Coordinates of N, CA and C in Angstrom, one line a residue:
X19 N -13.0 23.7 -31.8 CA -11.7 24.3 -32.2 C -11.1 23.5 -33.3
X20 N -10.8 22.2 -33.0 CA -10.1 21.3 -34.0 C -11.1 20.3 -34.5
X21 N -10.7 19.6 -35.6 CA -11.6 18.6 -36.1 C -11.5 17.2 -35.4
X22 N -12.6 16.6 -35.3 CA -12.7 15.2 -34.9 C -11.8 14.7 -33.8
X23 N -11.0 13.7 -34.2 CA -10.2 13.0 -33.2 C -9.2 13.9 -32.5
X24 N -8.7 14.9 -33.1 CA -7.7 15.8 -32.4 C -8.4 16.5 -31.3
X25 N -9.6 17.0 -31.5 CA -10.4 17.7 -30.5 C -10.8 16.7 -29.4
X26 N -11.1 15.5 -29.8 CA -11.5 14.4 -28.8 C -10.3 14.2 -27.9
X27 N -9.1 14.1 -28.4 CA -7.9 13.9 -27.6 C -7.7 15.1 -26.7
X28 N -7.8 16.3 -27.2 CA -7.6 17.5 -26.3 C -8.7 17.4 -25.2
X29 N -9.9 17.1 -25.5 CA -11.0 17.0 -24.5 C -10.7 16.0 -23.4
X30 N -10.2 14.8 -23.9 CA -9.9 13.8 -22.9 C -8.7 14.1 -22.0
X31 N -7.7 14.7 -22.6 CA -6.6 15.1 -21.8 C -7.0 16.2 -20.8
X32 N -7.9 17.1 -21.2 CA -8.3 18.2 -20.4 C -9.1 17.7 -19.2
X33 N -9.6 16.5 -19.2 CA -10.3 15.9 -18.1 C -9.4 15.4 -17.0
X34 N -8.1 15.3 -17.3 CA -7.2 14.9 -16.3 C -7.0 16.0 -15.2
X35 N -6.8 15.6 -14.0 CA -6.6 16.6 -12.9 C -5.3 17.4 -13.1
X36 N -5.4 18.7 -13.0 CA -4.3 19.6 -13.2 C -4.0 20.0 -14.6
X37 N -4.7 19.5 -15.5 CA -4.5 19.7 -17.0 C -5.6 20.7 -17.5
X38 N -5.2 21.9 -17.7 CA -6.1 22.9 -18.3 C -6.2 22.8 -19.8
X39 N -7.0 23.6 -20.4 CA -7.2 23.6 -21.9 C -5.9 23.8 -22.7
X40 N -5.0 24.7 -22.2 CA -3.8 25.0 -22.9 C -2.8 23.8 -22.8
X41 N -2.7 23.3 -21.6 CA -1.8 22.1 -21.3 C -2.3 20.9 -22.1
X42 N -3.6 20.7 -22.2 CA -4.2 19.6 -22.9 C -3.8 19.7 -24.4
X43 N -3.9 20.9 -24.9 CA -3.6 21.2 -26.3 C -2.1 20.9 -26.6
X44 N -1.3 21.4 -25.7 CA 0.2 21.2 -25.8 C 0.5 19.7 -25.8
X45 N -0.1 18.9 -24.9 CA 0.2 17.5 -24.8 C -0.3 16.8 -26.0
X46 N -1.5 17.2 -26.5 CA -2.1 16.5 -27.7 C -1.1 16.7 -28.9
X47 N -0.6 18.0 -29.1 CA 0.3 18.2 -30.2 C 1.6 17.5 -30.0
X48 N 2.1 17.4 -28.8 CA 3.3 16.6 -28.5 C 3.1 15.2 -29.0
X49 N 2.0 14.6 -28.6 CA 1.7 13.2 -29.0 C 1.6 13.1 -30.5
X50 N 1.0 14.0 -31.2 CA 0.9 14.0 -32.6 C 2.2 14.0 -33.3
X51 N 3.2 14.7 -32.7 CA 4.5 14.8 -33.3 C 5.5 13.7 -32.8
X52 N 5.1 13.0 -31.8 CA 5.9 11.9 -31.2 C 6.0 10.7 -32.1
X53 N 7.1 9.9 -31.9 CA 7.3 8.7 -32.6 C 6.1 7.7 -32.3
X54 N 5.6 7.1 -33.3 CA 4.4 6.2 -33.1 C 4.7 5.1 -32.1
X55 N 6.0 4.6 -32.0 CA 6.4 3.6 -31.0 C 6.2 4.2 -29.6
X56 N 6.6 5.4 -29.4 CA 6.5 6.1 -28.1 C 5.0 6.2 -27.7
X57 N 4.2 6.6 -28.6 CA 2.7 6.7 -28.3 C 2.1 5.3 -28.0
X58 N 2.5 4.3 -28.8 CA 2.0 3.0 -28.6 C 2.4 2.5 -27.2
X59 N 3.7 2.8 -26.8 CA 4.2 2.4 -25.4 C 3.3 3.0 -24.3
X60 N 3.0 4.3 -24.5 CA 2.2 5.0 -23.5 C 0.8 4.4 -23.5
X61 N 0.2 4.1 -24.6 CA -1.1 3.5 -24.7 C -1.1 2.2 -24.0
X62 N -0.1 1.4 -24.3 CA 0.0 0.0 -23.7 C 0.1 0.1 -22.2
X63 N 0.9 1.0 -21.7 CA 1.1 1.2 -20.2 C -0.2 1.6 -19.6
X64 N -0.9 2.5 -20.2 CA -2.2 2.9 -19.7 C -3.2 1.8 -19.6
X65 N -3.3 1.0 -20.6 CA -4.2 -0.2 -20.6 C -3.7 -1.2 -19.6
X66 N -2.4 -1.4 -19.5 CA -1.9 -2.4 -18.5 C -2.1 -2.0 -17.1
X67 N -2.0 -0.7 -16.8 CA -2.3 -0.2 -15.4 C -3.7 -0.4 -15.0
X68 N -4.6 -0.1 -15.9 CA -6.1 -0.4 -15.6 C -6.4 -1.9 -15.5
X69 N -5.6 -2.7 -16.2 CA -5.9 -4.1 -16.1 C -5.3 -4.8 -14.8
X70 N -4.1 -4.3 -14.4 CA -3.3 -5.0 -13.3 C -3.5 -4.3 -12.0
X71 N -3.6 -3.0 -11.9 CA -3.5 -2.3 -10.6 C -4.9 -2.4 -9.9
X72 N -4.9 -2.7 -8.7 CA -6.1 -2.7 -7.9 C -5.8 -2.1 -6.5
X73 N -6.7 -2.1 -5.6 CA -6.4 -1.6 -4.2 C -6.2 -2.7 -3.3
X74 N -5.2 -2.5 -2.4 CA -4.9 -3.5 -1.4 C -6.1 -3.8 -0.5
X75 N -6.4 -5.1 -0.3 CA -7.5 -5.5 0.5 C -7.5 -5.1 2.0
X76 N -6.3 -4.7 2.4 CA -6.1 -4.4 3.9 C -6.2 -2.8 4.0
X77 N -5.2 -2.2 3.3 CA -5.1 -0.7 3.6 C -5.6 0.2 2.4
X78 N -6.0 -0.4 1.3 CA -6.5 0.3 0.2 C -5.5 1.2 -0.6
X79 N -4.2 0.9 -0.4 CA -3.1 1.5 -1.2 C -3.2 0.8 -2.6
X80 N -2.6 1.4 -3.6 CA -2.5 0.7 -4.9 C -1.6 -0.5 -4.8
X81 N -1.9 -1.5 -5.6 CA -1.1 -2.7 -5.6 C -1.4 -3.6 -6.8
X82 N -0.5 -4.4 -7.2 CA -0.7 -5.3 -8.3 C -1.1 -6.6 -7.8
X83 N -1.0 -6.8 -6.5 CA -1.4 -8.1 -5.8 C -2.6 -7.8 -4.9
X84 N -3.1 -8.9 -4.2 CA -4.2 -8.7 -3.3 C -3.9 -7.8 -2.2
X85 N -2.6 -7.8 -1.7 CA -2.2 -6.9 -0.6 C -0.9 -6.2 -1.1
X86 N -0.7 -5.0 -0.7 CA 0.4 -4.2 -1.1 C 1.7 -4.6 -0.4
X87 N 2.8 -4.1 -0.9 CA 4.1 -4.5 -0.4 C 4.3 -4.1 1.1
X88 N 3.7 -3.0 1.5 CA 3.8 -2.5 2.8 C 3.0 -3.4 3.8
X89 N 1.8 -3.8 3.4 CA 1.1 -4.7 4.3 C 1.7 -6.1 4.4
X90 N 2.4 -6.5 3.3 CA 3.1 -7.8 3.3 C 4.4 -7.8 4.1
X91 N 5.0 -6.6 4.3 CA 6.3 -6.5 4.9 C 6.3 -6.8 6.4
X92 N 6.9 -7.9 6.8 CA 6.8 -8.3 8.3 C 7.7 -7.4 9.2
X93 N 8.5 -6.6 8.6 CA 9.3 -5.6 9.4 C 8.6 -4.4 9.8
X94 N 7.4 -4.2 9.2 CA 6.6 -3.0 9.5 C 5.9 -3.2 10.9
X95 N 5.8 -2.1 11.7 CA 5.2 -2.2 13.0 C 3.7 -2.2 12.9
X96 N 3.0 -3.3 13.2 CA 1.6 -3.4 13.1 C 0.8 -2.7 14.1
X97 N 1.5 -2.2 15.2 CA 0.8 -1.5 16.2 C 0.6 0.0 15.9
X98 N 1.2 0.5 14.9 CA 1.0 2.0 14.5 C 0.4 2.1 13.1
X99 N -0.7 2.8 13.1 CA -1.4 2.9 11.8 C -1.5 4.4 11.4
X100 N -1.0 4.7 10.2 CA -1.1 6.1 9.7 C -2.3 6.2 8.7
X101 N -3.2 7.1 9.1 CA -4.4 7.2 8.2 C -4.2 8.4 7.3
X102 N -4.3 8.2 6.0 CA -4.1 9.2 5.0 C -5.3 9.3 4.1
X103 N -5.4 10.4 3.4 CA -6.5 10.6 2.5 C -6.4 9.8 1.2
X104 N -5.2 9.9 0.5 CA -5.1 9.3 -0.8 C -3.8 8.5 -0.8
X105 N -3.7 7.5 -1.8 CA -2.5 6.7 -1.9 C -1.3 7.5 -2.2
X106 N -1.4 8.7 -2.9 CA -0.2 9.5 -3.1 C 0.4 10.0 -1.8
X107 N -0.4 10.1 -0.8 CA 0.1 10.5 0.5 C 1.0 9.4 1.1
X108 N 0.7 8.2 0.8 CA 1.6 7.1 1.3 C 3.0 7.3 0.7
X109 N 3.0 7.6 -0.6 CA 4.3 7.8 -1.3 C 5.1 8.9 -0.6
X110 N 4.4 10.0 -0.3 CA 5.0 11.2 0.3 C 5.6 10.8 1.7
X111 N 4.9 10.1 2.5 CA 5.4 9.7 3.8 C 6.5 8.7 3.7
X112 N 6.4 7.8 2.8 CA 7.4 6.8 2.6 C 8.8 7.4 2.2
X113 N 8.7 8.5 1.4 CA 9.9 9.2 1.0 C 10.7 9.7 2.2
X114 N 10.1 10.0 3.3 CA 10.8 10.5 4.4 C 11.6 9.5 5.1
X115 N 11.2 8.2 5.0 CA 11.9 7.1 5.6 C 11.9 7.2 7.2
X116 N 10.9 7.9 7.7 CA 10.7 8.1 9.1 C 9.6 7.2 9.7
X117 N 8.7 6.8 8.9 CA 7.6 6.0 9.4 C 7.7 4.5 9.1
X118 N 7.6 3.6 10.1 CA 7.8 2.2 9.9 C 6.6 1.4 10.2
X119 N 5.4 2.1 10.4 CA 4.2 1.4 10.7 C 3.5 1.0 9.4
X120 N 2.1 0.9 9.5 CA 1.3 0.6 8.4 C 0.3 1.7 8.1
X121 N -0.4 1.6 7.0 CA -1.3 2.7 6.5 C -2.7 2.2 6.4
X122 N -3.6 3.3 6.3 CA -5.0 3.1 5.9 C -5.3 4.3 5.0
X123 N -5.7 4.0 3.8 CA -6.1 5.0 2.8 C -7.6 5.2 2.8
X124 N -8.0 6.4 3.2 CA -9.5 6.7 3.3 C -10.1 6.9 1.9
X125 N -9.4 7.3 0.9 CA -10.0 7.5 -0.4 C -10.6 8.9 -0.5
X126 N -10.1 9.9 0.3 CA -10.6 11.3 0.2 C -10.7 11.9 1.6
X127 N -11.4 13.0 1.6 CA -11.7 13.7 2.9 C -13.1 14.2 2.9
X128 N -13.6 14.4 4.1 CA -15.0 14.9 4.3 C -15.1 16.2 3.6
X129 N -16.1 16.4 2.7 CA -16.3 17.7 2.1 C -17.7 17.8 1.7
X130 N -18.5 18.4 2.6 CA -20.0 18.5 2.3 C -20.3 19.2 1.1
X131 N -19.5 20.2 0.7 CA -19.7 21.0 -0.5 C -19.6 20.1 -1.8
X132 N -18.7 19.1 -1.7 CA -18.6 18.1 -2.8 C -19.5 16.9 -2.6
X133 N -20.3 16.9 -1.6 CA -21.1 15.7 -1.3 C -20.4 14.5 -0.8
X134 N -19.3 14.7 -0.2 CA -18.5 13.6 0.4 C -18.6 13.7 1.9
X135 N -19.3 12.7 2.4 CA -19.5 12.5 3.9 C -18.7 11.3 4.4
X136 N -18.7 11.0 5.7 CA -18.0 9.9 6.2 C -18.4 8.5 5.5
X137 N -19.6 8.4 5.1 CA -20.0 7.1 4.4 C -19.3 6.9 3.1
X138 N -18.9 8.0 2.4 CA -18.2 7.8 1.1 C -16.7 7.5 1.3
X139 N -16.2 7.5 2.5 CA -14.8 7.2 2.8 C -14.7 5.8 3.4
X140 N -13.5 5.3 3.5 CA -13.2 4.0 4.1 C -13.1 4.0 5.6
X141 N -14.0 4.7 6.2 CA -13.9 4.8 7.7 C -14.5 3.5 8.3
X142 N -15.5 2.9 7.7 CA -16.0 1.6 8.2 C -15.0 0.6 8.2
X143 N -14.2 0.5 7.1 CA -13.1 -0.4 7.0 C -12.0 -0.2 8.0
X144 N -11.8 1.1 8.3 CA -10.8 1.5 9.3 C -11.2 0.9 10.7
X145 N -12.5 1.2 11.0 CA -13.0 0.7 12.3 C -12.9 -0.8 12.5
X146 N -13.2 -1.5 11.4 CA -13.1 -3.0 11.4 C -11.7 -3.5 11.6
X147 N -10.7 -2.7 11.1 CA -9.3 -3.1 11.3 C -8.9 -3.0 12.7
X148 N -9.5 -2.1 13.5 CA -9.2 -1.9 14.9 C -9.7 -3.0 15.8
X149 N -10.5 -3.9 15.3 CA -11.2 -4.9 16.1 C -10.2 -6.0 16.6
X150 N -9.0 -6.1 16.0 CA -8.1 -7.2 16.4 C -7.2 -6.8 17.5
X151 N -7.2 -5.6 18.0 CA -6.5 -5.1 19.1 C -5.0 -5.1 19.0
X152 N -4.4 -5.2 17.8 CA -3.0 -5.1 17.6 C -2.5 -3.6 17.4
X153 N -3.5 -2.8 17.0 CA -3.1 -1.4 16.8 C -3.2 -0.6 18.1
X154 N -2.1 0.1 18.5 CA -2.1 0.9 19.7 C -2.1 2.4 19.5
X155 N -1.6 2.8 18.3 CA -1.6 4.3 17.9 C -2.1 4.5 16.5
X156 N -2.9 5.5 16.4 CA -3.4 5.9 15.1 C -2.9 7.3 14.8
X157 N -2.1 7.5 13.7 CA -1.6 8.8 13.4 C -2.5 9.4 12.3
X158 N -3.2 10.5 12.5 CA -4.0 11.1 11.5 C -3.2 12.0 10.6
X159 N -3.0 11.6 9.4 CA -2.1 12.4 8.5 C -2.9 13.0 7.3
X160 N -4.1 13.6 7.7 CA -4.9 14.2 6.6 C -4.3 15.6 6.3
X161 N -4.7 16.1 5.2 CA -4.1 17.4 4.7 C -4.5 18.5 5.7
X162 N -3.6 19.5 5.9 CA -3.9 20.6 6.8 C -4.8 21.7 6.1
X163 N -5.9 21.3 5.6 CA -6.9 22.2 5.0 C -8.2 22.0 5.6
X164 N -9.2 22.7 5.2 CA -10.5 22.6 5.8 C -11.1 21.2 5.8
X165 N -11.0 20.5 4.7 CA -11.5 19.1 4.5 C -10.7 18.1 5.4
X166 N -9.4 18.3 5.3 CA -8.5 17.4 6.1 C -8.8 17.6 7.6
X167 N -8.9 18.8 8.0 CA -9.2 19.1 9.5 C -10.6 18.5 9.9
X168 N -11.6 18.7 9.0 CA -12.9 18.1 9.3 C -12.8 16.6 9.4
X169 N -12.1 16.0 8.6 CA -11.9 14.5 8.6 C -11.2 14.1 9.8
X170 N -10.1 14.8 10.2 CA -9.3 14.4 11.4 C -10.2 14.6 12.7
X171 N -11.0 15.7 12.7 CA -11.9 15.9 13.9 C -12.9 14.8 14.0
X172 N -13.5 14.4 12.8 CA -14.5 13.3 12.8 C -13.9 12.0 13.3
X173 N -12.7 11.7 12.8 CA -12.1 10.5 13.2 C -11.7 10.5 14.6
X174 N -11.2 11.6 15.1 CA -10.8 11.7 16.5 C -12.0 11.4 17.4
X175 N -13.2 11.9 17.1 CA -14.4 11.6 17.8 C -14.8 10.2 17.8
X176 N -14.6 9.5 16.6 CA -14.9 8.1 16.5 C -14.0 7.2 17.2
X177 N -12.7 7.6 17.2 CA -11.6 6.8 17.8 C -11.4 6.9 19.3
X178 N -11.7 8.1 19.8 CA -11.4 8.4 21.2 C -12.0 7.4 22.2
X179 N -13.3 7.0 22.0 CA -13.9 6.0 22.9 C -13.2 4.6 22.9
X180 N -12.3 4.3 21.9 CA -11.7 3.0 21.8 C -10.5 2.9 22.7
X181 N -10.0 4.0 23.3 CA -8.9 3.9 24.2 C -7.5 3.8 23.5
X182 N -7.5 4.1 22.2 CA -6.3 4.1 21.4 C -5.6 5.5 21.6
X183 N -4.3 5.5 21.3 CA -3.6 6.8 21.3 C -3.8 7.3 19.9
X184 N -4.5 8.5 19.8 CA -4.7 9.1 18.5 C -3.9 10.4 18.4
X185 N -3.0 10.5 17.4 CA -2.2 11.6 17.2 C -2.4 12.2 15.9
X186 N -1.9 13.5 15.7 CA -2.1 14.2 14.5 C -0.7 14.7 14.1
X187 N -0.4 14.7 12.8 CA 0.9 15.2 12.3 C 1.0 16.7 12.8
X188 N 2.2 17.0 13.2 CA 2.4 18.4 13.6 C 2.3 19.3 12.3
X189 N 1.9 20.5 12.6 CA 1.9 21.5 11.4 C 2.5 22.8 12.0
X190 N 3.0 23.6 11.1 CA 3.6 24.9 11.5 C 4.5 25.4 10.4
X191 N 5.6 26.0 10.8 CA 6.5 26.7 9.9 C 7.3 25.7 9.0
X192 N 7.4 25.9 7.8 CA 8.3 25.1 6.9 C 9.7 25.4 7.2
X193 N 10.6 24.4 7.0 CA 12.0 24.5 7.1 C 12.5 25.5 6.0
X194 N 13.2 26.5 6.4 CA 13.7 27.5 5.4 C 12.8 28.6 5.2
X195 N 11.7 28.7 6.0 CA 10.7 29.8 5.8 C 11.1 30.9 6.7
X196 N 10.4 32.1 6.5 CA 10.6 33.3 7.3 C 9.4 33.6 8.1
X197 N 9.5 33.9 9.4 CA 8.4 34.2 10.2 C 7.5 35.3 9.7
X198 N 8.1 36.3 9.1 CA 7.3 37.5 8.6 C 6.4 37.1 7.5
X199 N 6.6 36.0 6.8 CA 5.8 35.6 5.7 C 4.7 34.6 6.1
X200 N 4.8 34.1 7.3 CA 3.9 33.0 7.8 C 2.5 33.7 8.1
X201 N 1.4 33.0 7.7 CA 0.1 33.5 8.0 C -0.2 33.2 9.5
X202 N -1.2 33.8 10.0 CA -1.6 33.7 11.4 C -1.9 32.2 11.9
X203 N -2.6 31.5 11.0 CA -3.0 30.1 11.4 C -1.7 29.2 11.5
X204 N -0.8 29.3 10.5 CA 0.4 28.6 10.5 C 1.3 28.9 11.7
X205 N 1.4 30.2 11.9 CA 2.2 30.6 13.1 C 1.6 30.2 14.4
X206 N 0.3 30.2 14.5 CA -0.4 29.8 15.7 C -0.2 28.3 15.9
X207 N -0.2 27.5 14.9 CA 0.0 26.1 15.0 C 1.4 25.8 15.4
X208 N 2.3 26.6 14.9 CA 3.7 26.4 15.2 C 3.9 26.6 16.7
X209 N 3.3 27.6 17.3 CA 3.3 27.8 18.7 C 2.7 26.7 19.5
X210 N 1.5 26.3 19.0 CA 0.8 25.2 19.7 C 1.5 23.9 19.7
X211 N 2.3 23.6 18.6 CA 3.0 22.4 18.5 C 4.5 22.4 18.8
X212 N 4.8 23.5 19.6 CA 6.3 23.6 19.9 C 6.7 22.4 20.8
X213 N 8.0 22.2 20.7 CA 8.6 21.1 21.5 C 9.9 21.5 22.2
X214 N 10.4 20.7 23.1 CA 11.6 21.1 23.8 C 12.8 21.2 22.8
X215 N 13.7 22.2 23.0 CA 14.9 22.4 22.2 C 15.8 21.2 22.5
X216 N 16.5 20.7 21.5 CA 17.4 19.6 21.7 C 18.8 20.1 21.8

C-alpha cells in the first residue's frame, strides 16, 4: 500500500490486539502528524515499560519490583486467593473495591484449539502456593466463556482433593438488563445462582 517505513509502521500497529488494518492506518497517520516531542515521549515510555516491568514472583501480576503492591500489602487477607486469567482482570476486580484478598494470574485459559493446555498456564505455581496452608478459599474468577469454564472446571478437579473452599464468581443478569433480551444460558445461570432477597 504505502512505501517503506510508513507501511512498516502500519504493519506493526496492526499486530496489536484489537487494532485492525483501518485503525492501524489511522494511528500511523496520527503519529505522522503529531508533534515530534509527543512521538518521542510515546517511544520512550514503550522502551521504559519493556525495560522496567516484570511479573510478580508470587502472583504473576505486572510489577516494577520483585513483588507487586498487592502481594506486599500486609492489609490484604492471605487466606483468600482469587484466580484470574490475565493481569487486566486484577485491575477490573480491584476497581470494585470489594475484594481484599490476594491474586494468582494464570496467564491465559485452557484452549485446545489454540494449543493452550494446563501446562502452558501457571497452574503448577498455583498448586505450590497452596502448600503453606494459609489459603482457605480459592475464588475462580475466569471468564464466563468456553475457555474460562474449561479452566475453572479443570482447576476445581485439581483443587477439590485439597479440602479448600473453592468458589466461582456468580454469573447471570447484568444490572440494568431486561429479562426478555437475556439468552437462555445467562438466564439459567441467574436462576442457579439466585440468593435470598435482602
